[in-house]
Every structure is written in C-alpha cells, then in structure tokens.
Amino acid sequence: MNVVHKDIQIRRATADDAPTLWTMLYYAAQMSGDLDAALQQAQQDTMLRNYVADWGRSSDLGVIAADASTATHEGAMAVGPLHVGAAWVRMGLGEAWNAHGYHNQFANGYKTIAAPELAIAVLPTHRNRQIGQRLLKALIDEARGHYPAIMLNVRENNPAAHLYQRVGFITVGKMTNRA
C-alpha cells in the first residue's frame, strides 16, 4: 500500500544542497558499502562526479523532499527537517557520457540534444510513499520553459522505471552499464 506522507515538503534545491545531492547520488547510482567511502569514490569517479560537482551553476535545477516530522541535528541542536529525497537535472552530462564512448549506444543521438540529465533518489526508509513521484512532477514543472526535454538513464530492473514511463519518459536506446 502506498501512503502519502503529509509531512513531506518539496522545495527548490539551492547551492547549499550539494551535500544532500551527494548523499542522494549514492542511492540513485545504486552504490553499496559505507556511505562516506562510496561518496569519496564517487567524487573521484569521472562519470559520477559530474552529477553534483560544483552544484549551483545557472543551468542546474533540482528539488528536495524534506520530512517535517523529523529533524537533523548538529550536536544537541535541531537544524531542520531531514532531507529524504531529491531530483535534479544537469546540463553537460551527455558530453561526459560521449567522452566515455557511450555515444554510439543511443538511438537517434538523443544524448547530443540540449537537454539535461535527471538523477533522482529517495532514502530507503521513505520509499513507497509517493515521494519520488512528487519530486519528479515538481522537477518537471520547474524545468518547463527551461529545457526541451529531460534525459534519464535507468536500469531495466529499477522498480521506478514504471514511474518514469507514467510521467512521459520513453525508451530511446539501451546501453551496457556497470554491473
């Protein structure tokens, strides 16, 4: 059963949200192992770092889901609601993929159009509450008028693939990704 969580607030991402986006990249890229070690590795990875490094460029666009019923802490002081998800788009990722030799694996050259690529994740503890759907719809609304399209790479076995299709994403090609 999917239950909408009434305390989830969606807001536009700012440059200050880069740490949240790094954490969400861990989940979006289906990384494993220690979070801090994996994020250090992602920050060095020539493909993954492009999703977040130097976040806050004029073309960057994202939304953050925060759970108002929880709080993050710095020591004993509550500093704000827990960030439980994020969806963001970034220009230039197609060029990074092309530089790694993936350009011939996409139908009709979709990776070369002027459209940003999407990354999206929700903390495992907050999944199946329609947060991902709310994030995606909010991001698409924000992106209208800025971009002609949004691109997404998704593994075939990703349970969210049906969500992407429901909101209008179509399959334009397939590629072999890391295992």
Backbone as JSON, one array per atom type, in Angstrom:
{
  "sequence": "MNVVHKDIQIRRATADDAPTLWTMLYYAAQMSGDLDAALQQAQQDTMLRNYVADWGRSSDLGVIAADASTATHEGAMAVGPLHVGAAWVRMGLGEAWNAHGYHNQFANGYKTIAAPELAIAVLPTHRNRQIGQRLLKALIDEARGHYPAIMLNVRENNPAAHLYQRVGFITVGKMTNRA",
  "N": [[0.84, -1.18, 0.0], [0.59, 2.18, -0.88], [1.25, 5.11, 0.83], [0.62, 8.46, 1.19], [2.75, 10.75, 2.6], [2.04, 13.17, 4.81], [3.73, 15.08, 5.91], [5.8, 15.64, 4.2], [7.68, 17.96, 2.51], [8.25, 19.72, -0.48], [10.79, 21.47, -2.05], [12.63, 23.92, -3.95], [15.95, 23.16, -4.94], [19.05, 24.48, -3.72], [22.34, 25.99, -3.97], [23.44, 25.35, -1.54], [22.54, 22.81, -1.07], [24.18, 20.84, -2.03], [25.59, 18.82, -0.43], [23.4, 17.16, 0.27], [22.62, 16.31, -2.27], [24.88, 14.81, -3.02], [24.63, 12.7, -1.19], [22.17, 11.62, -2.04], [22.93, 10.83, -4.57], [24.38, 8.54, -4.04], [22.34, 6.69, -3.57], [20.85, 6.93, -5.96], [22.66, 6.04, -7.88], [22.86, 3.48, -7.15], [24.87, 2.61, -5.39], [27.02, 0.81, -3.14], [28.01, -0.36, 0.15], [29.95, 1.4, 2.65], [28.67, 4.59, 3.22], [30.12, 7.1, 3.37], [32.67, 6.37, 2.35], [31.93, 5.46, -0.19], [30.91, 7.82, -1.29], [33.19, 9.41, -1.36], [34.6, 7.99, -3.27], [32.84, 8.34, -5.44], [33.12, 11.08, -5.84], [35.56, 11.16, -7.0], [35.24, 9.68, -9.27], [35.11, 9.83, -12.75], [32.7, 9.89, -14.16], [30.49, 9.86, -12.29], [30.94, 12.09, -10.6], [30.23, 14.24, -12.13], [27.52, 14.62, -11.81], [27.06, 16.13, -9.53], [29.24, 17.75, -8.71], [30.41, 21.03, -8.11], [27.82, 22.09, -7.78], [25.13, 24.29, -8.39], [25.34, 25.85, -10.58], [24.17, 28.09, -13.16], [22.5, 26.7, -14.9], [21.73, 24.48, -13.46], [19.18, 22.59, -11.91], [16.94, 21.62, -9.43], [15.03, 19.72, -6.99], [14.15, 19.25, -3.58], [13.11, 16.89, -1.16], [11.8, 17.14, 2.01], [11.31, 15.88, 5.26], [9.13, 17.02, 7.43], [8.4, 16.01, 9.85], [10.57, 15.01, 11.07], [13.87, 15.74, 12.3], [17.1, 17.06, 11.57], [20.23, 17.07, 13.23], [22.77, 19.08, 14.75], [24.99, 18.37, 16.91], [23.37, 18.89, 19.92], [21.45, 20.49, 18.91], [18.6, 20.99, 16.93], [18.5, 21.38, 13.45], [16.92, 21.45, 11.22], [14.45, 19.99, 8.93], [14.72, 16.51, 8.01], [16.32, 15.66, 5.03], [14.9, 13.73, 2.63], [14.79, 12.95, 0.03], [15.62, 13.66, -3.41], [15.52, 15.26, -6.58], [17.12, 16.04, -9.54], [18.4, 17.94, -12.33], [20.93, 18.24, -14.79], [22.94, 19.98, -17.06], [25.23, 19.02, -19.68], [25.95, 16.44, -19.05], [25.55, 14.59, -21.04], [27.69, 15.05, -22.77], [29.75, 14.14, -21.15], [29.11, 11.41, -20.97], [29.41, 10.77, -23.7], [32.14, 11.22, -24.01], [33.11, 9.04, -22.72], [32.66, 7.04, -24.46], [30.04, 6.14, -24.9], [28.38, 7.19, -26.81], [27.62, 5.95, -29.22], [25.75, 4.13, -28.49], [23.18, 4.96, -28.24], [19.97, 5.47, -29.52], [19.18, 7.48, -32.32], [20.8, 9.64, -31.54], [20.11, 10.98, -29.14], [21.54, 11.75, -26.93], [22.91, 13.98, -27.66], [21.31, 16.2, -27.84], [20.24, 19.41, -26.59], [19.57, 18.95, -23.69], [19.06, 18.41, -20.24], [20.27, 15.88, -17.94], [18.59, 13.64, -15.77], [18.73, 12.92, -12.29], [17.62, 11.04, -9.56], [16.49, 10.23, -6.3], [15.27, 8.57, -3.37], [15.42, 8.22, 0.1], [15.86, 4.92, 1.4], [14.28, 4.4, 3.68], [12.09, 5.96, 3.29], [10.73, 5.26, 1.03], [8.08, 4.18, -1.24], [6.01, 5.91, -0.63], [5.06, 7.73, -2.34], [6.81, 9.82, -2.67], [8.91, 9.98, -4.52], [7.46, 10.25, -6.91], [6.21, 12.72, -6.44], [8.48, 14.35, -6.27], [9.53, 14.06, -8.88], [7.44, 15.07, -10.5], [7.36, 17.72, -9.55], [9.91, 18.59, -10.3], [9.79, 18.35, -13.1], [7.8, 20.26, -13.6], [9.21, 22.56, -12.77], [11.23, 22.54, -14.7], [9.98, 23.03, -17.1], [9.84, 25.23, -19.82], [12.47, 25.87, -19.49], [13.99, 23.8, -20.59], [14.04, 21.65, -23.5], [13.58, 18.98, -23.2], [14.03, 16.22, -20.91], [16.55, 13.98, -20.0], [17.19, 10.56, -19.06], [18.94, 7.93, -17.54], [18.33, 4.62, -16.82], [18.31, 1.57, -15.09], [17.07, -1.54, -16.33], [15.92, -3.2, -14.43], [15.09, -1.52, -12.44], [12.78, -0.61, -10.04], [11.46, 1.83, -10.24], [11.16, 2.39, -12.89], [8.65, 2.18, -14.1], [7.34, 4.4, -13.05], [8.71, 6.49, -14.34], [7.9, 6.06, -16.97], [5.14, 6.51, -16.69], [5.03, 9.27, -16.26], [5.81, 10.23, -18.67], [8.35, 9.69, -19.83], [10.23, 8.09, -22.41], [11.63, 5.14, -23.9], [14.61, 5.39, -25.63], [16.86, 4.12, -26.37], [19.29, 1.57, -25.6], [21.91, 0.66, -23.37], [24.97, -0.83, -22.25], [25.69, -0.9, -18.93], [27.63, -0.3, -15.94], [28.1, -3.17, -13.82]],
  "CA": [[0.0, 0.0, 0.0], [1.3, 3.45, -0.9], [0.65, 6.11, 1.71], [1.2, 9.79, 1.05], [3.21, 11.26, 3.89], [1.6, 14.57, 4.84], [4.76, 15.99, 6.39], [6.85, 15.82, 3.2], [7.66, 19.26, 1.83], [9.11, 19.77, -1.65], [11.25, 22.83, -2.32], [13.68, 24.01, -4.95], [17.31, 22.97, -4.43], [19.96, 25.62, -3.81], [23.76, 25.6, -3.94], [23.7, 24.77, -0.22], [22.04, 21.44, -1.02], [25.14, 19.9, -2.64], [25.79, 17.61, 0.38], [22.22, 16.3, 0.13], [22.66, 15.69, -3.6], [25.9, 13.75, -2.98], [24.04, 11.55, -0.5], [21.15, 11.02, -2.9], [23.62, 10.16, -5.68], [24.71, 7.2, -3.54], [21.16, 5.84, -3.79], [20.48, 6.97, -7.37], [23.62, 5.23, -8.63], [22.8, 2.15, -6.55], [26.17, 2.3, -4.82], [26.9, -0.05, -1.95], [29.08, -0.21, 1.12], [29.96, 2.55, 3.53], [28.23, 5.8, 2.53], [31.2, 8.09, 3.24], [33.7, 5.85, 1.44], [31.36, 5.43, -1.53], [30.81, 9.19, -1.79], [34.55, 9.83, -1.71], [34.89, 7.34, -4.55], [32.02, 9.0, -6.46], [33.67, 12.4, -6.1], [36.74, 10.97, -7.84], [34.82, 8.97, -10.49], [34.94, 10.82, -13.81], [31.3, 9.97, -14.57], [29.57, 10.18, -11.2], [31.12, 13.43, -10.02], [29.57, 15.24, -12.98], [26.14, 14.82, -11.4], [26.91, 17.03, -8.38], [30.39, 18.65, -8.5], [30.16, 22.46, -8.38], [26.38, 22.31, -7.88], [24.69, 25.67, -8.24], [25.5, 26.55, -11.86], [22.92, 28.72, -13.58], [21.64, 25.72, -15.58], [21.35, 23.41, -12.53], [17.81, 22.7, -11.42], [16.6, 20.46, -8.63], [14.07, 19.84, -5.9], [14.49, 18.48, -2.38], [12.0, 16.49, -0.3], [12.17, 17.18, 3.42], [10.29, 15.33, 6.15], [8.94, 17.98, 8.52], [8.16, 15.32, 11.12], [11.87, 14.62, 11.61], [14.83, 16.84, 12.32], [18.52, 16.74, 11.59], [20.86, 17.71, 14.4], [24.19, 19.39, 14.9], [25.1, 18.24, 18.36], [22.06, 18.8, 20.56], [20.56, 21.47, 18.32], [17.9, 20.63, 15.69], [18.8, 22.4, 12.44], [15.95, 21.45, 10.12], [13.88, 18.69, 8.61], [15.57, 15.54, 7.34], [16.16, 15.57, 3.58], [14.61, 12.32, 2.37], [14.83, 12.67, -1.39], [15.98, 14.77, -4.29], [15.53, 15.04, -8.03], [17.82, 17.17, -10.13], [18.87, 17.82, -13.71], [22.16, 18.97, -15.04], [23.42, 20.02, -18.44], [26.61, 18.6, -19.91], [26.22, 15.03, -18.74], [25.63, 13.87, -22.31], [29.07, 15.15, -23.25], [30.57, 13.25, -20.32], [28.85, 10.04, -21.43], [30.02, 10.62, -25.01], [33.59, 11.14, -23.82], [33.42, 7.68, -22.24], [32.4, 6.08, -25.53], [28.68, 5.63, -24.93], [27.57, 7.92, -27.79], [27.1, 5.09, -30.28], [24.81, 3.17, -27.93], [21.87, 5.59, -28.08], [19.22, 5.65, -30.76], [18.88, 8.81, -32.83], [21.66, 10.67, -30.99], [19.42, 11.77, -28.11], [22.5, 12.28, -25.96], [23.54, 15.2, -28.15], [20.41, 17.34, -27.81], [20.47, 20.3, -25.46], [18.64, 18.61, -22.61], [19.79, 17.93, -19.07], [20.02, 14.51, -17.49], [17.94, 13.53, -14.47], [19.1, 12.0, -11.21], [16.55, 11.08, -8.55], [16.58, 9.19, -5.27], [14.56, 8.72, -2.11], [16.0, 7.34, 1.11], [15.13, 3.64, 1.52], [13.31, 4.47, 4.78], [10.95, 6.79, 2.9], [10.19, 4.82, -0.26], [6.7, 3.69, -1.31], [5.12, 6.93, -0.05], [4.82, 8.65, -3.45], [7.74, 10.95, -2.61], [9.59, 10.03, -5.81], [6.52, 10.8, -7.88], [6.06, 14.16, -6.16], [9.73, 15.0, -6.67], [9.64, 14.06, -10.33], [6.46, 16.02, -11.04], [7.79, 19.08, -9.2], [11.07, 18.93, -11.12], [9.31, 18.55, -14.47], [7.14, 21.57, -13.61], [10.27, 23.58, -12.7], [12.04, 22.5, -15.91], [9.21, 23.52, -18.26], [10.26, 26.56, -20.22], [13.93, 25.95, -19.44], [14.62, 22.75, -21.39], [13.12, 20.99, -24.44], [13.37, 17.59, -22.77], [14.9, 15.74, -19.83], [17.02, 12.62, -20.28], [17.34, 9.71, -17.88], [19.46, 6.57, -17.68], [17.73, 3.79, -15.77], [18.47, 0.13, -15.27], [15.8, -2.2, -16.65], [15.34, -3.82, -13.23], [14.78, -0.49, -11.46], [11.33, -0.57, -9.8], [10.9, 3.14, -10.58], [11.04, 2.54, -14.35], [7.24, 2.4, -14.44], [7.03, 5.79, -12.72], [9.23, 7.34, -15.41], [7.01, 5.9, -18.13], [3.85, 7.14, -16.37], [5.1, 10.73, -16.37], [6.1, 10.62, -20.04], [9.65, 9.29, -20.38], [10.18, 7.0, -23.37], [12.9, 4.47, -24.15], [15.17, 5.77, -26.92], [18.0, 3.27, -26.64], [19.79, 0.77, -24.48], [23.36, 0.6, -23.28], [25.5, -1.68, -21.2], [26.18, -0.07, -17.84], [28.42, -1.07, -14.99], [27.32, -4.25, -13.2]],
  "C": [[0.89, 1.24, 0.0], [0.54, 4.46, -0.06], [1.36, 7.43, 1.49], [1.55, 10.3, 2.43], [2.94, 12.75, 3.94], [2.69, 15.55, 5.25], [5.9, 16.2, 5.39], [6.64, 17.14, 2.48], [8.65, 19.21, 0.68], [9.49, 21.22, -1.88], [12.36, 22.79, -3.37], [15.05, 23.87, -4.28], [18.13, 24.24, -4.64], [21.39, 25.09, -3.81], [24.12, 24.96, -2.61], [23.28, 23.32, -0.1], [23.01, 20.42, -1.63], [25.39, 18.68, -1.75], [24.61, 16.64, 0.31], [22.25, 15.59, -1.22], [23.73, 14.6, -3.67], [25.33, 12.5, -2.31], [23.01, 10.86, -1.38], [21.78, 10.33, -4.11], [24.02, 8.74, -5.3], [23.55, 6.24, -3.83], [20.76, 5.8, -5.27], [21.38, 6.07, -8.21], [23.7, 3.8, -8.11], [24.19, 1.7, -6.08], [25.97, 1.43, -3.59], [28.09, 0.2, -1.04], [28.91, 1.05, 1.95], [29.65, 3.83, 2.75], [29.38, 6.78, 2.32], [32.27, 7.63, 2.27], [33.19, 5.85, 0.0], [31.27, 6.83, -2.12], [32.18, 9.75, -2.13], [34.95, 9.24, -3.06], [34.11, 8.02, -5.67], [32.59, 10.36, -6.82], [34.93, 12.33, -6.95], [36.4, 10.32, -9.19], [34.49, 9.99, -11.58], [33.51, 10.93, -14.32], [30.4, 10.48, -13.45], [29.72, 11.6, -10.68], [30.43, 14.5, -10.84], [28.13, 15.52, -12.56], [25.99, 15.87, -10.31], [28.04, 18.07, -8.26], [30.05, 20.08, -8.94], [28.67, 22.77, -8.56], [26.05, 23.78, -7.61], [24.94, 26.49, -9.49], [24.15, 27.11, -12.29], [21.97, 27.74, -14.27], [21.21, 24.57, -14.68], [19.94, 23.66, -12.0], [17.48, 21.45, -10.63], [15.56, 20.78, -7.58], [14.47, 18.87, -4.79], [13.2, 18.13, -1.65], [12.5, 16.46, 1.13], [11.0, 16.69, 4.26], [10.19, 16.22, 7.37], [8.7, 17.31, 9.86], [9.45, 14.84, 11.76], [12.79, 15.82, 11.58], [16.24, 16.3, 12.24], [19.14, 17.55, 12.72], [22.33, 18.0, 14.16], [24.41, 19.44, 16.39], [23.71, 18.08, 18.94], [21.03, 19.71, 19.91], [19.93, 20.94, 17.02], [18.12, 21.74, 14.68], [17.83, 22.39, 11.26], [15.43, 20.07, 9.83], [14.87, 17.81, 7.85], [15.27, 15.54, 5.85], [16.04, 14.1, 3.22], [14.62, 11.96, 0.9], [15.23, 13.9, -2.17], [15.84, 14.31, -5.74], [16.2, 16.26, -8.63], [18.23, 16.86, -11.55], [20.09, 18.69, -13.87], [22.54, 18.86, -16.5], [24.85, 19.47, -18.5], [26.9, 17.16, -19.62], [26.28, 14.19, -20.01], [27.03, 13.9, -22.88], [29.99, 14.23, -22.45], [30.37, 11.79, -20.73], [29.52, 9.8, -22.78], [31.53, 10.47, -24.91], [34.02, 9.76, -23.35], [33.02, 6.61, -23.25], [30.99, 5.52, -25.59], [27.83, 6.23, -26.06], [26.99, 7.04, -28.89], [26.03, 4.13, -29.77], [23.41, 3.76, -27.76], [21.22, 5.81, -29.43], [19.05, 7.13, -31.07], [19.7, 9.93, -32.2], [21.02, 11.52, -29.92], [20.39, 12.36, -27.1], [23.12, 13.58, -26.42], [22.58, 16.39, -28.18], [20.67, 18.17, -26.55], [19.43, 20.06, -24.38], [19.45, 18.07, -21.44], [19.43, 16.49, -18.75], [19.51, 14.53, -16.05], [18.66, 12.56, -13.55], [18.02, 12.15, -10.15], [16.76, 9.95, -7.57], [15.74, 9.59, -4.07], [15.22, 7.76, -1.13], [15.19, 6.05, 1.22], [14.04, 3.67, 2.6], [12.05, 5.24, 4.4], [10.36, 6.4, 1.54], [8.77, 4.3, -0.11], [5.72, 4.62, -0.6], [4.79, 8.01, -1.08], [5.73, 9.87, -3.43], [8.47, 11.09, -3.94], [8.71, 10.64, -6.89], [6.35, 12.3, -7.68], [7.31, 14.93, -6.56], [9.81, 15.15, -8.18], [8.67, 15.06, -10.96], [6.86, 17.46, -10.75], [8.98, 19.51, -10.06], [10.65, 19.18, -12.57], [8.61, 19.9, -14.59], [8.17, 22.7, -13.6], [11.03, 23.68, -14.02], [11.31, 23.03, -17.14], [9.63, 24.96, -18.56], [11.76, 26.76, -20.18], [14.59, 24.99, -20.42], [13.6, 22.09, -22.31], [12.76, 19.57, -24.02], [14.26, 17.34, -21.56], [15.28, 14.31, -20.18], [17.24, 11.88, -18.97], [17.96, 8.39, -18.3], [18.89, 5.77, -16.53], [17.96, 2.32, -16.09], [17.1, -0.51, -15.5], [15.12, -2.77, -15.42], [14.98, -2.8, -12.15], [13.26, -0.42, -11.27], [10.69, 0.76, -10.18], [10.72, 3.34, -12.08], [9.6, 2.81, -14.77], [6.81, 3.83, -14.11], [7.49, 6.71, -13.84], [8.35, 7.25, -16.65], [5.67, 6.6, -17.89], [3.89, 8.65, -16.56], [5.6, 11.18, -17.74], [7.46, 10.28, -20.6], [9.44, 8.12, -21.33], [11.57, 6.4, -23.53], [13.39, 4.85, -25.54], [16.39, 4.93, -27.29], [18.4, 2.51, -25.4], [21.3, 0.75, -24.53], [23.75, -0.38, -22.2], [26.13, -0.77, -20.16], [27.04, -0.93, -16.94], [27.53, -2.08, -14.29], [26.7, -3.81, -11.9]]
}
